C-alpha atoms as a printed R data frame, in Angstrom:
    type eleno elety resid chain resno       x      y      z
1   ATOM     1    CA   UNK     A     1   0.000  0.000  0.000
2   ATOM     2    CA   UNK     A     2   1.465  3.392 -0.963
3   ATOM     3    CA   UNK     A     3   2.338  5.884  1.746
4   ATOM     4    CA   UNK     A     4   0.156  8.992  1.696
5   ATOM     5    CA   UNK     A     5   1.818 12.306  2.474
6   ATOM     6    CA   UNK     A     6   0.563 14.421  5.348
7   ATOM     7    CA   UNK     A     7  -0.527 17.119  2.907
8   ATOM     8    CA   UNK     A     8  -2.518 14.592  0.858
9   ATOM     9    CA   UNK     A     9  -4.112 13.219  4.021
10  ATOM    10    CA   UNK     A    10  -5.074 16.730  5.112
11  ATOM    11    CA   UNK     A    11  -6.478 17.505  1.647
12  ATOM    12    CA   UNK     A    12  -8.660 14.388  1.726
13  ATOM    13    CA   UNK     A    13  -9.929 15.166  5.221
14  ATOM    14    CA   UNK     A    14 -10.706 18.740  4.178
15  ATOM    15    CA   UNK     A    15 -12.666 17.514  1.150
16  ATOM    16    CA   UNK     A    16 -14.650 15.156  3.351
17  ATOM    17    CA   UNK     A    17 -15.394 17.906  5.887
18  ATOM    18    CA   UNK     A    18 -16.493 20.346  3.182
19  ATOM    19    CA   UNK     A    19 -18.827 17.805  1.604
20  ATOM    20    CA   UNK     A    20 -20.143 16.672  4.978
21  ATOM    21    CA   UNK     A    21 -20.840 20.289  5.965
22  ATOM    22    CA   UNK     A    22 -23.013 20.711  2.865
23  ATOM    23    CA   UNK     A    23 -24.738 17.372  3.470
24  ATOM    24    CA   UNK     A    24 -25.545 18.112  7.119
25  ATOM    25    CA   UNK     A    25 -26.779 21.582  6.135
26  ATOM    26    CA   UNK     A    26 -29.087 20.220  3.463
27  ATOM    27    CA   UNK     A    27 -30.394 17.077  5.150
28  ATOM    28    CA   UNK     A    28 -29.811 17.567  8.874
29  ATOM    29    CA   UNK     A    29 -27.962 15.151 11.108
30  ATOM    30    CA   UNK     A    30 -30.419 12.275 10.800
31  ATOM    31    CA   UNK     A    31 -30.959 12.811  7.078
32  ATOM    32    CA   UNK     A    32 -27.236 12.827  6.304
33  ATOM    33    CA   UNK     A    33 -27.161  9.134  5.503
34  ATOM    34    CA   UNK     A    34 -23.992  7.335  4.532
35  ATOM    35    CA   UNK     A    35 -25.145  7.306  0.906
36  ATOM    36    CA   UNK     A    36 -25.719 11.070  0.985
37  ATOM    37    CA   UNK     A    37 -22.369 11.645  2.670
38  ATOM    38    CA   UNK     A    38 -20.692  9.596 -0.062
39  ATOM    39    CA   UNK     A    39 -22.407 11.686 -2.745
40  ATOM    40    CA   UNK     A    40 -21.634 15.002 -1.041
41  ATOM    41    CA   UNK     A    41 -17.975 14.208 -0.392
42  ATOM    42    CA   UNK     A    42 -17.232 12.222 -3.523
43  ATOM    43    CA   UNK     A    43 -15.613  9.623 -1.278
44  ATOM    44    CA   UNK     A    44 -16.534  6.068 -0.415
45  ATOM    45    CA   UNK     A    45 -17.939  4.991  2.928
46  ATOM    46    CA   UNK     A    46 -14.580  3.373  3.662
47  ATOM    47    CA   UNK     A    47 -12.639  6.568  2.939
48  ATOM    48    CA   UNK     A    48 -14.979  8.734  5.005
49  ATOM    49    CA   UNK     A    49 -14.965  6.468  8.021
50  ATOM    50    CA   UNK     A    50 -11.260  5.690  7.708
51  ATOM    51    CA   UNK     A    51 -10.618  9.350  8.445
52  ATOM    52    CA   UNK     A    52 -13.438 10.020 10.919
53  ATOM    53    CA   UNK     A    53 -14.576  6.675 12.339
54  ATOM    54    CA   UNK     A    54 -18.336  7.212 12.150
55  ATOM    55    CA   UNK     A    55 -20.970  9.833 11.360
56  ATOM    56    CA   UNK     A    56 -20.988 11.283 14.855
57  ATOM    57    CA   UNK     A    57 -17.212 11.785 14.889
58  ATOM    58    CA   UNK     A    58 -17.427 13.397 11.456
59  ATOM    59    CA   UNK     A    59 -20.133 15.724 12.747
60  ATOM    60    CA   UNK     A    60 -18.123 16.520 15.873
61  ATOM    61    CA   UNK     A    61 -15.067 17.252 13.719
62  ATOM    62    CA   UNK     A    62 -17.130 19.974 12.030
63  ATOM    63    CA   UNK     A    63 -18.186 21.274 15.446
64  ATOM    64    CA   UNK     A    64 -14.565 21.315 16.619
65  ATOM    65    CA   UNK     A    65 -13.406 23.068 13.436
66  ATOM    66    CA   UNK     A    66 -16.073 25.753 13.740
67  ATOM    67    CA   UNK     A    67 -15.488 26.207 17.470
68  ATOM    68    CA   UNK     A    68 -11.765 26.735 16.857
69  ATOM    69    CA   UNK     A    69 -12.438 29.290 14.100
70  ATOM    70    CA   UNK     A    70 -15.013 31.045 16.262
71  ATOM    71    CA   UNK     A    71 -12.632 31.045 19.255
72  ATOM    72    CA   UNK     A    72 -10.055 32.930 17.183
73  ATOM    73    CA   UNK     A    73 -12.663 35.552 16.293
74  ATOM    74    CA   UNK     A    74 -13.857 35.743 19.917
75  ATOM    75    CA   UNK     A    75 -10.303 36.338 21.126
76  ATOM    76    CA   UNK     A    76  -9.883 39.263 18.732
77  ATOM    77    CA   UNK     A    77 -13.373 40.720 18.419
78  ATOM    78    CA   UNK     A    78 -15.781 39.043 20.868
79  ATOM    79    CA   UNK     A    79 -18.725 36.651 20.693
80  ATOM    80    CA   UNK     A    80 -20.999 39.261 19.151
81  ATOM    81    CA   UNK     A    81 -18.648 39.318 16.141
82  ATOM    82    CA   UNK     A    82 -19.072 35.544 15.851
83  ATOM    83    CA   UNK     A    83 -22.810 36.180 15.704
84  ATOM    84    CA   UNK     A    84 -22.288 38.838 13.042
85  ATOM    85    CA   UNK     A    85 -20.174 36.368 11.075
86  ATOM    86    CA   UNK     A    86 -22.959 33.783 11.286
87  ATOM    87    CA   UNK     A    87 -25.476 36.415 10.169
88  ATOM    88    CA   UNK     A    88 -23.420 37.825  7.282
89  ATOM    89    CA   UNK     A    89 -21.747 34.620  6.109
90  ATOM    90    CA   UNK     A    90 -24.352 31.895  6.573
91  ATOM    91    CA   UNK     A    91 -22.551 29.708  4.032
92  ATOM    92    CA   UNK     A    92 -19.755 29.253  6.588
93  ATOM    93    CA   UNK     A    93 -22.230 28.121  9.225
94  ATOM    94    CA   UNK     A    94 -25.098 26.540  7.313
95  ATOM    95    CA   UNK     A    95 -24.584 23.162  8.943
96  ATOM    96    CA   UNK     A    96 -25.700 24.816 12.194
97  ATOM    97    CA   UNK     A    97 -29.223 24.349 10.878
98  ATOM    98    CA   UNK     A    98 -28.831 20.985 12.596
99  ATOM    99    CA   UNK     A    99 -28.964 22.838 15.926
100 ATOM   100    CA   UNK     A   100 -32.446 21.608 16.747
101 ATOM   101    CA   UNK     A   101 -31.301 18.018 16.258
102 ATOM   102    CA   UNK     A   102 -28.201 18.752 18.321
103 ATOM   103    CA   UNK     A   103 -30.374 20.150 21.116
104 ATOM   104    CA   UNK     A   104 -32.390 16.947 21.213
105 ATOM   105    CA   UNK     A   105 -29.244 14.825 21.285
106 ATOM   106    CA   UNK     A   106 -27.736 17.011 24.017
107 ATOM   107    CA   UNK     A   107 -30.862 16.531 26.092
108 ATOM   108    CA   UNK     A   108 -31.258 12.782 25.551
109 ATOM   109    CA   UNK     A   109 -27.754 11.359 25.029
110 ATOM   110    CA   UNK     A   110 -25.317 11.923 27.890
111 ATOM   111    CA   UNK     A   111 -22.356 10.467 25.990
112 ATOM   112    CA   UNK     A   112 -22.972 12.730 22.994
113 ATOM   113    CA   UNK     A   113 -23.436 15.693 25.350
114 ATOM   114    CA   UNK     A   114 -20.020 15.055 26.924
115 ATOM   115    CA   UNK     A   115 -18.319 14.758 23.530
116 ATOM   116    CA   UNK     A   116 -20.079 17.888 22.210
117 ATOM   117    CA   UNK     A   117 -19.097 19.968 25.225
118 ATOM   118    CA   UNK     A   118 -15.494 18.785 24.959
119 ATOM   119    CA   UNK     A   119 -15.386 20.046 21.363
120 ATOM   120    CA   UNK     A   120 -17.020 23.353 22.297
121 ATOM   121    CA   UNK     A   121 -14.703 24.006 25.249
122 ATOM   122    CA   UNK     A   122 -12.225 25.943 23.091
123 ATOM   123    CA   UNK     A   123 -14.966 28.466 22.267
124 ATOM   124    CA   UNK     A   124 -16.168 28.679 25.868
125 ATOM   125    CA   UNK     A   125 -12.586 29.254 27.054
126 ATOM   126    CA   UNK     A   126 -12.107 32.042 24.503
127 ATOM   127    CA   UNK     A   127 -15.311 33.760 25.644
128 ATOM   128    CA   UNK     A   128 -14.318 33.470 29.323
129 ATOM   129    CA   UNK     A   129 -10.830 34.859 28.642
130 ATOM   130    CA   UNK     A   130 -12.180 37.763 26.614
131 ATOM   131    CA   UNK     A   131 -14.765 38.658 29.265
132 ATOM   132    CA   UNK     A   132 -12.084 38.492 31.962
133 ATOM   133    CA   UNK     A   133  -9.720 40.677 29.915
134 ATOM   134    CA   UNK     A   134 -12.401 43.264 29.158
135 ATOM   135    CA   UNK     A   135 -13.519 43.195 32.788
136 ATOM   136    CA   UNK     A   136  -9.959 43.823 33.950
137 ATOM   137    CA   UNK     A   137  -9.750 46.741 31.500
138 ATOM   138    CA   UNK     A   138 -12.956 48.197 32.967
139 ATOM   139    CA   UNK     A   139 -14.873 47.811 29.700
140 ATOM   140    CA   UNK     A   140 -17.499 45.287 30.885
141 ATOM   141    CA   UNK     A   141 -20.425 45.731 33.216
142 ATOM   142    CA   UNK     A   142 -19.657 44.918 36.804
143 ATOM   143    CA   UNK     A   143 -23.178 44.579 38.186
144 ATOM   144    CA   UNK     A   144 -23.317 40.945 36.998
145 ATOM   145    CA   UNK     A   145 -20.667 38.247 37.042
146 ATOM   146    CA   UNK     A   146 -18.705 37.224 33.949
147 ATOM   147    CA   UNK     A   147 -20.473 33.852 34.190
148 ATOM   148    CA   UNK     A   148 -23.846 35.575 33.815
149 ATOM   149    CA   UNK     A   149 -22.569 37.600 30.844
150 ATOM   150    CA   UNK     A   150 -21.262 34.392 29.275
151 ATOM   151    CA   UNK     A   151 -24.611 32.636 29.762
152 ATOM   152    CA   UNK     A   152 -26.418 35.675 28.323
153 ATOM   153    CA   UNK     A   153 -24.223 35.787 25.215
154 ATOM   154    CA   UNK     A   154 -24.535 32.024 24.691
155 ATOM   155    CA   UNK     A   155 -28.310 32.285 24.991
156 ATOM   156    CA   UNK     A   156 -28.397 35.017 22.354
157 ATOM   157    CA   UNK     A   157 -26.115 32.940 20.112
158 ATOM   158    CA   UNK     A   158 -28.383 29.910 20.483
159 ATOM   159    CA   UNK     A   159 -31.405 32.058 19.660
160 ATOM   160    CA   UNK     A   160 -29.728 33.546 16.597
161 ATOM   161    CA   UNK     A   161 -28.762 30.106 15.304
162 ATOM   162    CA   UNK     A   162 -32.271 28.772 15.917
163 ATOM   163    CA   UNK     A   163 -33.851 31.757 14.165
164 ATOM   164    CA   UNK     A   164 -31.607 31.374 11.137
165 ATOM   165    CA   UNK     A   165 -32.007 27.583 11.080
166 ATOM   166    CA   UNK     A   166 -35.775 27.895 11.081
167 ATOM   167    CA   UNK     A   167 -35.768 30.384  8.214
168 ATOM   168    CA   UNK     A   168 -36.635 33.401 10.338
169 ATOM   169    CA   UNK     A   169 -36.173 36.906  9.021
170 ATOM   170    CA   UNK     A   170 -32.793 38.558  9.430
171 ATOM   171    CA   UNK     A   171 -34.302 42.051  9.234
172 ATOM   172    CA   UNK     A   172 -33.054 44.160 12.106
173 ATOM   173    CA   UNK     A   173 -30.677 41.536 13.482
174 ATOM   174    CA   UNK     A   174 -27.645 43.796 13.029
175 ATOM   175    CA   UNK     A   175 -29.354 46.299 15.323
176 ATOM   176    CA   UNK     A   176 -30.210 43.508 17.760
177 ATOM   177    CA   UNK     A   177 -26.523 42.561 17.872
178 ATOM   178    CA   UNK     A   178 -25.611 46.227 18.446
179 ATOM   179    CA   UNK     A   179 -28.055 46.201 21.350
180 ATOM   180    CA   UNK     A   180 -26.555 42.996 22.754
181 ATOM   181    CA   UNK     A   181 -23.030 44.367 22.474
182 ATOM   182    CA   UNK     A   182 -24.029 47.587 24.176
183 ATOM   183    CA   UNK     A   183 -25.776 45.713 26.955
184 ATOM   184    CA   UNK     A   184 -22.611 43.981 28.130
185 ATOM   185    CA   UNK     A   185 -20.418 47.050 28.053
186 ATOM   186    CA   UNK     A   186 -19.692 49.109 31.133
187 ATOM   187    CA   UNK     A   187 -21.769 52.234 31.627
188 ATOM   188    CA   UNK     A   188 -24.555 51.192 29.300
């Protein structure tokens, strides 16, 4: 069997992730069957699962990839900018339409919940660090704890994702995000 270079391996994994992202976005988690994943990725079942093990691990790889990208944006700009990115570039986040399915799995499957939270920890850490840094700089409200601000921002993010996933209107959402950003700042 020929040896595959690291760059070729990475290219194949990237192709699988890109196709899987489209498949999950179009058909949801449950509807992204192996056959549909094969069609969307242009790879065989064996190739897909050689790289990712099973459908859940493939899905969680997308979650981890997005969480890492979002964590970078949070570190520089904040969680509201992640929300703006989701709003203005839905093609980067369209697989999040599976959020309702994810919510059900989080509620009913403890093992999945643990794996999901482990993959999302990088984003949570970035939010906590940013809130702490802004708090130390005197730029965040002090009448509530950073934990409350974090929960508030996560709740807004979940609501935004749900609204977009359900086909809700995006009219006025930029102003809503301005309002959210202003509500966590000191002196507002």
